Amino acid sequence: MNPSISFVRAGEDDIPVIRELSGKIWREYYPGIISREQVEYMLEKMYGENALRQEMRSGVVFETVHVGGTAAGYLAYALEEAGKAIRIDKLYLLKEFRGRGVGRGMLERVRQEAERLDAAEIHLRVNKHNALAIAVYEKYGFLKSGELVQDIGGGFVMDDYVMRFRRI
């Protein structure tokens, strides 16, 4: 892993930083993949202070990623399936840090956690139209294993691929 990349476990006091990163990343990255209206809806519903606090309290691990001391993004993951798998809930990186190996470092961080916890698999969901992220995940070794369409309210749906990475 790139030595200038570091990870810091985030707690409830870090929610404002996570919300700020979410707003910047979502508003510059997702229009064109989903509507601006859906971006704003999801930021409020899934990245609001209460939603993030509830996730943290339910056991989802949040970590901010820093490059040379600057907060560049964050990831969130949880152990599930009786300890056999890690689910990546969130993996977001500011535009200026993409293409520099930071995203790969974030995936490597989760793989190391899976190894430490003896979880054989890592899985995630990714929007079917998010070609850049899909390509990154496939290059790392994730394979599409299914599709999931979920009504999230407000007249919006999440239309995702489920992708899996077998650690062993």
Coordinates of N, CA, C and O in Angstrom, one line a residue:
M1 N 0.8 -1.2 0.0 CA 0.0 0.0 0.0 C 0.9 1.2 0.0 O 1.9 1.3 0.6
N2 N 0.4 2.3 -0.7 CA 1.1 3.5 -0.8 C 1.4 4.1 0.7 O 0.4 4.3 1.4
P3 N 2.6 4.4 1.0 CA 2.9 4.8 2.4 C 2.3 6.2 2.7 O 2.2 6.5 3.9
S4 N 1.9 7.0 1.7 CA 1.4 8.3 2.0 C -0.1 8.2 2.3 O -0.8 9.2 2.7
I5 N -0.7 7.0 2.2 CA -2.1 6.8 2.5 C -2.3 6.2 3.9 O -1.6 5.3 4.3
S6 N -3.1 6.9 4.7 CA -3.4 6.4 6.1 C -4.9 6.4 6.3 O -5.7 7.0 5.6
F7 N -5.3 5.5 7.3 CA -6.7 5.3 7.6 C -6.9 5.6 9.1 O -6.1 5.2 9.9
V8 N -8.0 6.4 9.4 CA -8.3 6.7 10.7 C -9.7 6.3 11.0 O -10.7 6.7 10.3
R9 N -9.9 5.5 12.0 CA -11.2 5.0 12.4 C -12.1 6.3 12.8 O -11.6 7.1 13.6
A10 N -13.2 6.4 12.2 CA -14.1 7.5 12.5 C -15.2 7.2 13.5 O -15.7 6.1 13.5
G11 N -15.5 8.1 14.3 CA -16.6 8.0 15.3 C -17.6 9.1 15.1 O -17.6 9.8 14.1
E12 N -18.6 9.1 16.0 CA -19.7 10.1 15.8 C -19.2 11.5 15.7 O -19.8 12.4 15.1
D13 N -18.1 11.9 16.4 CA -17.5 13.2 16.3 C -17.0 13.6 14.9 O -16.9 14.7 14.5
D14 N -16.8 12.5 14.1 CA -16.3 12.7 12.7 C -17.5 12.8 11.7 O -17.2 13.0 10.5
I15 N -18.7 12.7 12.1 CA -19.8 12.8 11.2 C -19.8 14.0 10.3 O -20.1 14.0 9.1
P16 N -19.5 15.2 10.9 CA -19.5 16.4 10.0 C -18.5 16.3 8.9 O -18.8 16.7 7.7
V17 N -17.3 15.7 9.1 CA -16.3 15.5 8.1 C -16.9 14.6 7.0 O -16.7 14.8 5.8
I18 N -17.5 13.5 7.4 CA -18.0 12.5 6.5 C -19.1 13.1 5.7 O -19.2 12.9 4.5
R19 N -20.0 13.9 6.3 CA -21.0 14.5 5.5 C -20.5 15.5 4.5 O -21.0 15.6 3.4
E20 N -19.5 16.3 4.9 CA -18.8 17.2 4.0 C -18.2 16.5 2.8 O -18.4 16.9 1.6
L21 N -17.5 15.4 3.1 CA -16.9 14.6 2.0 C -18.0 14.0 1.1 O -17.9 14.1 -0.1
S22 N -19.0 13.5 1.7 CA -20.1 12.9 0.9 C -20.7 13.9 0.0 O -21.0 13.7 -1.2
G23 N -21.0 15.1 0.5 CA -21.6 16.2 -0.3 C -20.8 16.5 -1.5 O -21.3 16.6 -2.7
K24 N -19.5 16.7 -1.3 CA -18.6 17.1 -2.4 C -18.5 16.0 -3.4 O -18.6 16.2 -4.6
I25 N -18.3 14.8 -2.9 CA -18.1 13.6 -3.8 C -19.3 13.3 -4.6 O -19.3 13.2 -5.8
W26 N -20.5 13.2 -3.9 CA -21.7 12.9 -4.6 C -22.1 13.9 -5.6 O -22.5 13.6 -6.7
R27 N -22.0 15.2 -5.3 CA -22.5 16.2 -6.2 C -21.6 16.4 -7.4 O -22.0 16.8 -8.5
E28 N -20.3 16.0 -7.3 CA -19.4 16.1 -8.5 C -19.4 14.8 -9.3 O -19.1 14.8 -10.5
Y29 N -19.7 13.7 -8.7 CA -19.5 12.4 -9.3 C -20.8 11.8 -9.9 O -20.7 11.3 -11.0
Y30 N -21.8 11.8 -9.2 CA -23.0 11.1 -9.5 C -24.0 11.7 -10.5 O -24.7 10.9 -11.2
P31 N -24.1 13.0 -10.7 CA -24.9 13.5 -11.8 C -24.4 12.9 -13.1 O -23.2 12.9 -13.4
G32 N -25.3 12.4 -13.9 CA -25.0 11.7 -15.1 C -25.1 10.2 -14.9 O -25.4 9.4 -15.9
I33 N -25.0 9.7 -13.7 CA -25.3 8.3 -13.3 C -26.7 8.2 -12.8 O -27.5 7.4 -13.1
I34 N -27.0 9.2 -11.9 CA -28.4 9.3 -11.3 C -28.7 10.8 -11.4 O -27.8 11.6 -11.6
S35 N -30.0 11.1 -11.3 CA -30.4 12.5 -11.4 C -29.9 13.3 -10.2 O -29.6 12.8 -9.1
R36 N -29.8 14.6 -10.4 CA -29.4 15.5 -9.2 C -30.4 15.4 -8.1 O -30.1 15.5 -6.9
E37 N -31.7 15.2 -8.5 CA -32.7 15.1 -7.4 C -32.5 13.9 -6.6 O -32.6 13.9 -5.4
Q38 N -32.1 12.8 -7.2 CA -31.8 11.5 -6.5 C -30.6 11.7 -5.6 O -30.5 11.2 -4.5
V39 N -29.6 12.4 -6.2 CA -28.3 12.7 -5.4 C -28.7 13.4 -4.1 O -28.3 13.0 -3.0
E40 N -29.5 14.5 -4.2 CA -29.9 15.2 -3.0 C -30.7 14.4 -2.0 O -30.5 14.4 -0.8
Y41 N -31.6 13.6 -2.6 CA -32.5 12.7 -1.8 C -31.6 11.7 -1.0 O -31.8 11.5 0.2
M42 N -30.7 11.1 -1.7 CA -29.8 10.1 -1.0 C -28.9 10.7 0.0 O -28.6 10.1 1.0
L43 N -28.4 11.9 -0.3 CA -27.5 12.6 0.6 C -28.2 12.8 1.9 O -27.7 12.6 3.0
E44 N -29.5 13.2 1.8 CA -30.3 13.5 3.0 C -30.7 12.2 3.7 O -30.6 12.1 5.0
K45 N -31.1 11.3 3.0 CA -31.7 10.0 3.6 C -30.6 9.1 4.1 O -30.7 8.6 5.2
M46 N -29.5 8.9 3.4 CA -28.5 7.9 3.8 C -27.2 8.5 4.3 O -26.4 7.8 4.9
Y47 N -27.0 9.8 4.2 CA -25.8 10.5 4.7 C -26.1 11.6 5.6 O -25.2 12.4 5.9
G48 N -27.3 11.7 6.1 CA -27.7 12.7 7.1 C -27.1 12.2 8.4 O -26.7 11.1 8.6
E49 N -27.0 13.2 9.3 CA -26.4 13.0 10.6 C -27.0 11.8 11.4 O -26.2 10.9 11.9
N50 N -28.3 11.7 11.4 CA -28.9 10.6 12.2 C -28.7 9.2 11.5 O -28.5 8.2 12.2
A51 N -28.7 9.2 10.2 CA -28.5 7.9 9.5 C -27.1 7.4 9.7 O -26.9 6.2 10.0
L52 N -26.1 8.3 9.6 CA -24.7 7.9 9.9 C -24.5 7.5 11.3 O -23.8 6.5 11.6
R53 N -25.1 8.2 12.2 CA -25.0 7.9 13.7 C -25.5 6.5 13.9 O -24.9 5.6 14.6
Q54 N -26.7 6.2 13.3 CA -27.3 4.9 13.5 C -26.5 3.8 12.9 O -26.3 2.7 13.5
E55 N -25.9 4.0 11.7 CA -25.0 3.0 11.2 C -23.8 2.7 12.1 O -23.5 1.6 12.3
M56 N -23.2 3.8 12.6 CA -22.0 3.6 13.4 C -22.4 2.8 14.7 O -21.7 1.9 15.1
R57 N -23.6 3.1 15.3 CA -24.0 2.4 16.5 C -24.4 1.0 16.2 O -24.4 0.2 17.1
S58 N -24.8 0.7 15.0 CA -25.1 -0.7 14.6 C -23.9 -1.6 14.3 O -24.1 -2.8 14.0
G59 N -22.7 -1.0 14.3 CA -21.5 -1.8 14.1 C -20.8 -1.6 12.8 O -19.8 -2.2 12.5
V60 N -21.3 -0.7 11.9 CA -20.6 -0.4 10.7 C -19.4 0.4 11.0 O -19.4 1.4 11.8
V61 N -18.2 0.0 10.5 CA -17.0 0.7 10.8 C -16.8 1.7 9.7 O -16.8 1.4 8.5
F62 N -16.5 2.9 10.1 CA -16.2 4.0 9.2 C -14.7 4.4 9.4 O -14.2 4.5 10.5
E63 N -14.0 4.6 8.3 CA -12.6 5.1 8.3 C -12.5 6.2 7.3 O -12.9 6.0 6.2
T64 N -11.8 7.2 7.7 CA -11.4 8.3 6.8 C -10.1 7.9 6.2 O -9.3 7.3 6.9
V65 N -9.9 8.2 4.9 CA -8.6 8.0 4.3 C -7.9 9.3 4.1 O -8.6 10.3 3.7
H66 N -6.7 9.3 4.4 CA -5.9 10.5 4.3 C -4.7 10.3 3.4 O -4.1 9.2 3.4
V67 N -4.4 11.3 2.5 CA -3.3 11.2 1.6 C -2.4 12.4 2.0 O -2.8 13.6 1.9
G68 N -1.2 12.1 2.5 CA -0.3 13.2 2.9 C -0.9 14.1 3.9 O -0.7 15.3 3.9
G69 N -1.8 13.5 4.8 CA -2.4 14.3 5.9 C -3.7 15.0 5.5 O -4.3 15.6 6.4
T70 N -4.1 14.9 4.2 CA -5.3 15.5 3.8 C -6.4 14.5 3.7 O -6.2 13.4 3.1
A71 N -7.6 14.8 4.3 CA -8.8 13.9 4.2 C -9.2 13.8 2.7 O -9.5 14.8 2.1
A72 N -9.1 12.6 2.1 CA -9.3 12.4 0.7 C -10.6 11.6 0.4 O -11.1 11.6 -0.7
G73 N -11.2 11.0 1.4 CA -12.4 10.2 1.3 C -12.6 9.4 2.5 O -12.0 9.6 3.5
Y74 N -13.5 8.4 2.3 CA -13.8 7.5 3.4 C -14.4 6.2 2.9 O -14.8 6.1 1.8
L75 N -14.4 5.2 3.8 CA -15.0 3.9 3.5 C -15.8 3.5 4.8 O -15.5 3.9 5.9
A76 N -16.7 2.6 4.5 CA -17.5 2.0 5.6 C -17.7 0.6 5.3 O -18.0 0.2 4.1
Y77 N -17.6 -0.3 6.3 CA -17.8 -1.7 6.0 C -18.3 -2.4 7.3 O -18.2 -1.8 8.4
A78 N -18.8 -3.6 7.1 CA -19.4 -4.3 8.3 C -19.1 -5.8 8.1 O -19.2 -6.3 7.0
L79 N -18.9 -6.5 9.2 CA -18.8 -7.9 9.2 C -20.2 -8.5 9.2 O -21.0 -8.0 10.0
E80 N -20.4 -9.5 8.4 CA -21.8 -10.1 8.4 C -21.7 -11.6 8.0 O -20.6 -12.1 7.9
E81 N -22.8 -12.2 7.9 CA -22.9 -13.6 7.5 C -22.2 -14.4 8.5 O -21.3 -15.3 8.2
A82 N -22.4 -14.2 9.8 CA -21.8 -14.9 10.9 C -20.3 -14.9 10.8 O -19.6 -15.9 11.1
G83 N -19.8 -13.7 10.5 CA -18.3 -13.5 10.4 C -17.6 -14.1 9.2 O -16.4 -14.0 9.1
K84 N -18.4 -14.5 8.2 CA -17.8 -15.1 7.0 C -17.6 -14.1 5.9 O -16.9 -14.4 4.9
A85 N -18.2 -12.9 6.0 CA -18.0 -11.9 4.9 C -18.0 -10.5 5.4 O -18.5 -10.2 6.5
I86 N -17.4 -9.6 4.6 CA -17.4 -8.2 4.9 C -18.1 -7.5 3.8 O -17.9 -7.8 2.6
R87 N -19.1 -6.7 4.2 CA -19.9 -5.9 3.2 C -19.3 -4.5 3.2 O -19.2 -3.8 4.2
I88 N -18.9 -4.0 2.0 CA -18.5 -2.6 1.9 C -19.7 -1.8 1.6 O -20.4 -2.1 0.6
D89 N -20.0 -0.9 2.5 CA -21.2 -0.1 2.4 C -20.9 1.2 1.6 O -21.7 1.7 0.9
K90 N -19.7 1.7 1.9 CA -19.4 3.0 1.3 C -17.9 3.0 0.9 O -17.1 2.6 1.8
L91 N -17.5 3.6 -0.2 CA -16.1 3.7 -0.6 C -16.1 4.9 -1.5 O -16.5 4.8 -2.7
Y92 N -15.7 6.1 -1.0 CA -15.8 7.3 -1.7 C -14.5 8.1 -1.6 O -13.9 8.2 -0.6
L93 N -14.1 8.7 -2.7 CA -12.9 9.4 -2.9 C -13.0 10.7 -3.7 O -13.7 10.7 -4.7
L94 N -12.4 11.7 -3.1 CA -12.5 13.0 -3.8 C -11.8 12.9 -5.2 O -10.8 12.2 -5.4
K95 N -12.3 13.7 -6.2 CA -11.9 13.6 -7.5 C -10.4 13.8 -7.7 O -9.7 13.0 -8.5
E96 N -9.8 14.7 -7.0 CA -8.4 15.0 -7.1 C -7.5 13.8 -6.7 O -6.3 13.8 -7.0
F97 N -8.0 12.8 -6.0 CA -7.2 11.7 -5.5 C -7.4 10.4 -6.3 O -6.8 9.4 -6.1
R98 N -8.3 10.5 -7.3 CA -8.6 9.3 -8.1 C -7.5 9.1 -9.1 O -6.8 10.1 -9.5
G99 N -7.2 7.9 -9.5 CA -6.2 7.6 -10.5 C -4.8 7.6 -9.9 O -3.8 7.5 -10.6
R100 N -4.7 7.6 -8.6 CA -3.4 7.7 -7.9 C -3.1 6.5 -7.0 O -2.2 6.5 -6.2
G101 N -4.0 5.4 -7.1 CA -3.8 4.2 -6.3 C -4.5 4.3 -5.0 O -4.4 3.3 -4.2
V102 N -5.2 5.4 -4.7 CA -5.8 5.5 -3.4 C -7.0 4.6 -3.3 O -7.2 3.9 -2.2
G103 N -7.8 4.5 -4.3 CA -9.0 3.6 -4.3 C -8.5 2.2 -4.1 O -9.1 1.4 -3.3
R104 N -7.5 1.8 -4.8 CA -6.9 0.4 -4.6 C -6.5 0.2 -3.2 O -6.7 -0.8 -2.6
G105 N -5.8 1.3 -2.6 CA -5.4 1.2 -1.2 C -6.6 1.0 -0.3 O -6.5 0.3 0.7
M106 N -7.7 1.6 -0.6 CA -8.9 1.5 0.2 C -9.4 0.1 0.1 O -9.8 -0.5 1.1
L107 N -9.5 -0.5 -1.1 CA -9.9 -1.9 -1.2 C -8.9 -2.8 -0.5 O -9.3 -3.8 0.1
E108 N -7.6 -2.5 -0.6 CA -6.6 -3.3 0.1 C -6.8 -3.3 1.6 O -6.7 -4.3 2.3
R109 N -7.2 -2.1 2.1 CA -7.5 -2.0 3.5 C -8.6 -2.9 4.0 O -8.5 -3.6 5.0
V110 N -9.7 -3.0 3.2 CA -10.8 -3.8 3.5 C -10.3 -5.3 3.4 O -10.7 -6.1 4.2
R111 N -9.5 -5.6 2.4 CA -9.1 -7.0 2.2 C -8.2 -7.4 3.5 O -8.3 -8.5 4.0
Q112 N -7.4 -6.5 3.9 CA -6.6 -6.8 5.1 C -7.5 -7.0 6.4 O -7.2 -7.9 7.2
E113 N -8.5 -6.2 6.5 CA -9.5 -6.4 7.6 C -10.2 -7.8 7.4 O -10.4 -8.5 8.4
A114 N -10.5 -8.2 6.2 CA -11.2 -9.5 6.0 C -10.2 -10.6 6.4 O -10.6 -11.6 7.1
E115 N -9.0 -10.4 6.1 CA -7.9 -11.4 6.5 C -7.8 -11.5 8.0 O -7.8 -12.6 8.6
R116 N -7.8 -10.3 8.6 CA -7.6 -10.3 10.1 C -8.8 -10.9 10.8 O -8.7 -11.6 11.8
L117 N -10.0 -10.8 10.2 CA -11.2 -11.3 10.8 C -11.6 -12.7 10.3 O -12.6 -13.2 10.6
D118 N -10.7 -13.2 9.4 CA -10.9 -14.5 8.8 C -12.2 -14.6 8.0 O -12.9 -15.7 8.0
A119 N -12.6 -13.5 7.3 CA -13.7 -13.5 6.4 C -13.3 -13.9 5.0 O -12.3 -13.3 4.5
A120 N -13.9 -14.9 4.5 CA -13.5 -15.4 3.2 C -13.9 -14.5 2.0 O -13.4 -14.7 0.9
E121 N -14.9 -13.6 2.2 CA -15.5 -12.9 1.1 C -15.7 -11.4 1.4 O -16.0 -11.1 2.6
I122 N -15.6 -10.6 0.4 CA -16.0 -9.2 0.5 C -17.0 -9.0 -0.6 O -16.9 -9.4 -1.7
H123 N -18.1 -8.3 -0.2 CA -19.1 -8.0 -1.2 C -19.5 -6.5 -1.1 O -19.4 -5.9 -0.1
L124 N -20.1 -6.0 -2.2 CA -20.6 -4.7 -2.3 C -21.7 -4.5 -3.3 O -21.9 -5.5 -4.1
R125 N -22.3 -3.4 -3.3 CA -23.3 -3.0 -4.3 C -22.8 -1.8 -5.1 O -22.2 -0.9 -4.5
V126 N -23.0 -1.8 -6.4 CA -22.5 -0.6 -7.2 C -23.6 -0.4 -8.2 O -24.1 -1.3 -8.8
N127 N -23.9 0.9 -8.4 CA -24.9 1.3 -9.4 C -24.5 0.7 -10.8 O -23.3 0.8 -11.2
K128 N -25.4 0.1 -11.5 CA -25.2 -0.5 -12.8 C -24.6 0.4 -13.8 O -24.0 0.0 -14.8
H129 N -24.8 1.8 -13.7 CA -24.3 2.7 -14.7 C -23.0 3.4 -14.2 O -22.5 4.3 -14.9
N130 N -22.4 2.9 -13.1 CA -21.2 3.5 -12.6 C -20.0 2.7 -13.2 O -19.3 1.9 -12.5
A131 N -19.8 2.9 -14.5 CA -18.8 2.1 -15.2 C -17.4 2.3 -14.7 O -16.6 1.3 -14.6
L132 N -17.0 3.5 -14.2 CA -15.7 3.7 -13.7 C -15.5 2.8 -12.4 O -14.4 2.1 -12.3
A133 N -16.4 2.8 -11.5 CA -16.2 2.0 -10.3 C -16.3 0.5 -10.6 O -15.5 -0.2 -10.0
I134 N -17.2 0.1 -11.5 CA -17.2 -1.3 -11.8 C -15.9 -1.7 -12.4 O -15.4 -2.8 -12.0
A135 N -15.3 -0.9 -13.3 CA -14.0 -1.3 -13.8 C -12.9 -1.4 -12.8 O -12.1 -2.3 -12.8
V136 N -12.9 -0.5 -11.8 CA -11.9 -0.6 -10.7 C -12.1 -1.8 -9.9 O -11.2 -2.6 -9.6
Y137 N -13.4 -2.1 -9.5 CA -13.7 -3.4 -8.8 C -13.3 -4.6 -9.5 O -12.7 -5.5 -9.0
E138 N -13.6 -4.7 -10.8 CA -13.2 -5.8 -11.6 C -11.7 -6.0 -11.7 O -11.2 -7.1 -11.6
K139 N -11.0 -4.9 -11.9 CA -9.5 -4.9 -12.0 C -9.0 -5.5 -10.7 O -8.0 -6.2 -10.7
Y140 N -9.6 -5.2 -9.5 CA -9.1 -5.7 -8.2 C -9.4 -7.2 -8.1 O -8.8 -7.8 -7.3
G141 N -10.4 -7.7 -8.8 CA -10.8 -9.1 -8.7 C -12.2 -9.4 -8.3 O -12.6 -10.5 -8.1
F142 N -13.0 -8.3 -8.2 CA -14.5 -8.5 -7.9 C -15.2 -9.0 -9.1 O -14.8 -8.6 -10.2
L143 N -16.2 -9.9 -8.9 CA -17.0 -10.4 -10.0 C -18.4 -10.1 -9.7 O -18.9 -10.1 -8.6
K144 N -19.2 -9.8 -10.8 CA -20.6 -9.5 -10.6 C -21.3 -10.9 -10.3 O -21.0 -11.9 -10.9
S145 N -22.1 -10.8 -9.2 CA -22.8 -12.1 -8.8 C -24.3 -11.9 -8.8 O -25.0 -12.9 -8.4
G146 N -24.8 -10.8 -9.1 CA -26.2 -10.6 -9.1 C -26.6 -9.2 -9.4 O -25.8 -8.3 -9.6
E147 N -27.9 -9.0 -9.4 CA -28.5 -7.6 -9.5 C -29.5 -7.4 -8.5 O -30.1 -8.3 -8.0
L148 N -29.7 -6.1 -8.1 CA -30.6 -5.8 -7.0 C -31.2 -4.4 -7.3 O -30.5 -3.5 -7.5
V149 N -32.5 -4.4 -7.4 CA -33.2 -3.1 -7.6 C -34.0 -2.9 -6.3 O -34.8 -3.8 -5.8
Q150 N -33.8 -1.8 -5.6 CA -34.4 -1.5 -4.3 C -35.0 -0.1 -4.3 O -34.4 0.9 -4.7
D151 N -36.3 -0.1 -4.0 CA -37.1 1.1 -3.8 C -36.6 1.8 -2.6 O -36.6 1.3 -1.5
I152 N -36.1 3.1 -2.7 CA -35.6 3.8 -1.5 C -36.5 5.0 -1.1 O -36.1 5.8 -0.3
G153 N -37.7 5.0 -1.7 CA -38.6 6.1 -1.4 C -38.4 7.3 -2.3 O -37.5 7.3 -3.1
G154 N -39.3 8.2 -2.1 CA -39.2 9.5 -2.9 C -39.4 9.3 -4.4 O -39.0 10.2 -5.2
G155 N -39.8 8.1 -4.8 CA -39.9 7.8 -6.3 C -38.6 7.4 -6.9 O -38.5 7.3 -8.1
F156 N -37.6 7.0 -6.1 CA -36.3 6.6 -6.5 C -36.0 5.2 -6.2 O -36.6 4.6 -5.3
V157 N -35.1 4.6 -7.0 CA -34.7 3.2 -6.8 C -33.2 3.2 -6.9 O -32.6 4.1 -7.6
M158 N -32.6 2.2 -6.2 CA -31.2 1.9 -6.4 C -31.1 0.7 -7.3 O -31.7 -0.3 -7.0
D159 N -30.5 0.8 -8.5 CA -30.4 -0.2 -9.5 C -28.9 -0.7 -9.5 O -28.1 -0.1 -10.2
D160 N -28.6 -1.8 -8.8 CA -27.2 -2.1 -8.6 C -26.8 -3.5 -9.0 O -27.7 -4.4 -9.2
Y161 N -25.5 -3.7 -9.2 CA -24.9 -5.0 -9.3 C -24.4 -5.3 -7.9 O -24.0 -4.5 -7.2
V162 N -24.5 -6.6 -7.6 CA -23.8 -7.1 -6.4 C -22.5 -7.7 -6.9 O -22.5 -8.5 -7.9
M163 N -21.4 -7.3 -6.3 CA -20.1 -7.8 -6.7 C -19.4 -8.5 -5.5 O -19.6 -8.0 -4.4
R164 N -18.7 -9.6 -5.8 CA -18.1 -10.3 -4.7 C -16.6 -10.6 -5.1 O -16.2 -10.8 -6.2
F165 N -15.8 -10.6 -4.0 CA -14.4 -10.9 -4.0 C -14.1 -12.0 -3.1 O -14.4 -11.8 -1.9
R166 N -13.6 -13.1 -3.6 CA -13.3 -14.2 -2.7 C -11.8 -14.1 -2.3 O -10.9 -14.1 -3.1
R167 N -11.6 -13.9 -0.9 CA -10.3 -13.7 -0.4 C -9.5 -15.0 -0.4 O -8.3 -15.1 -0.6
I168 N -10.2 -16.1 -0.2 CA -9.6 -17.5 -0.2 C -10.4 -18.4 -1.0 O -11.5 -18.2 -1.4

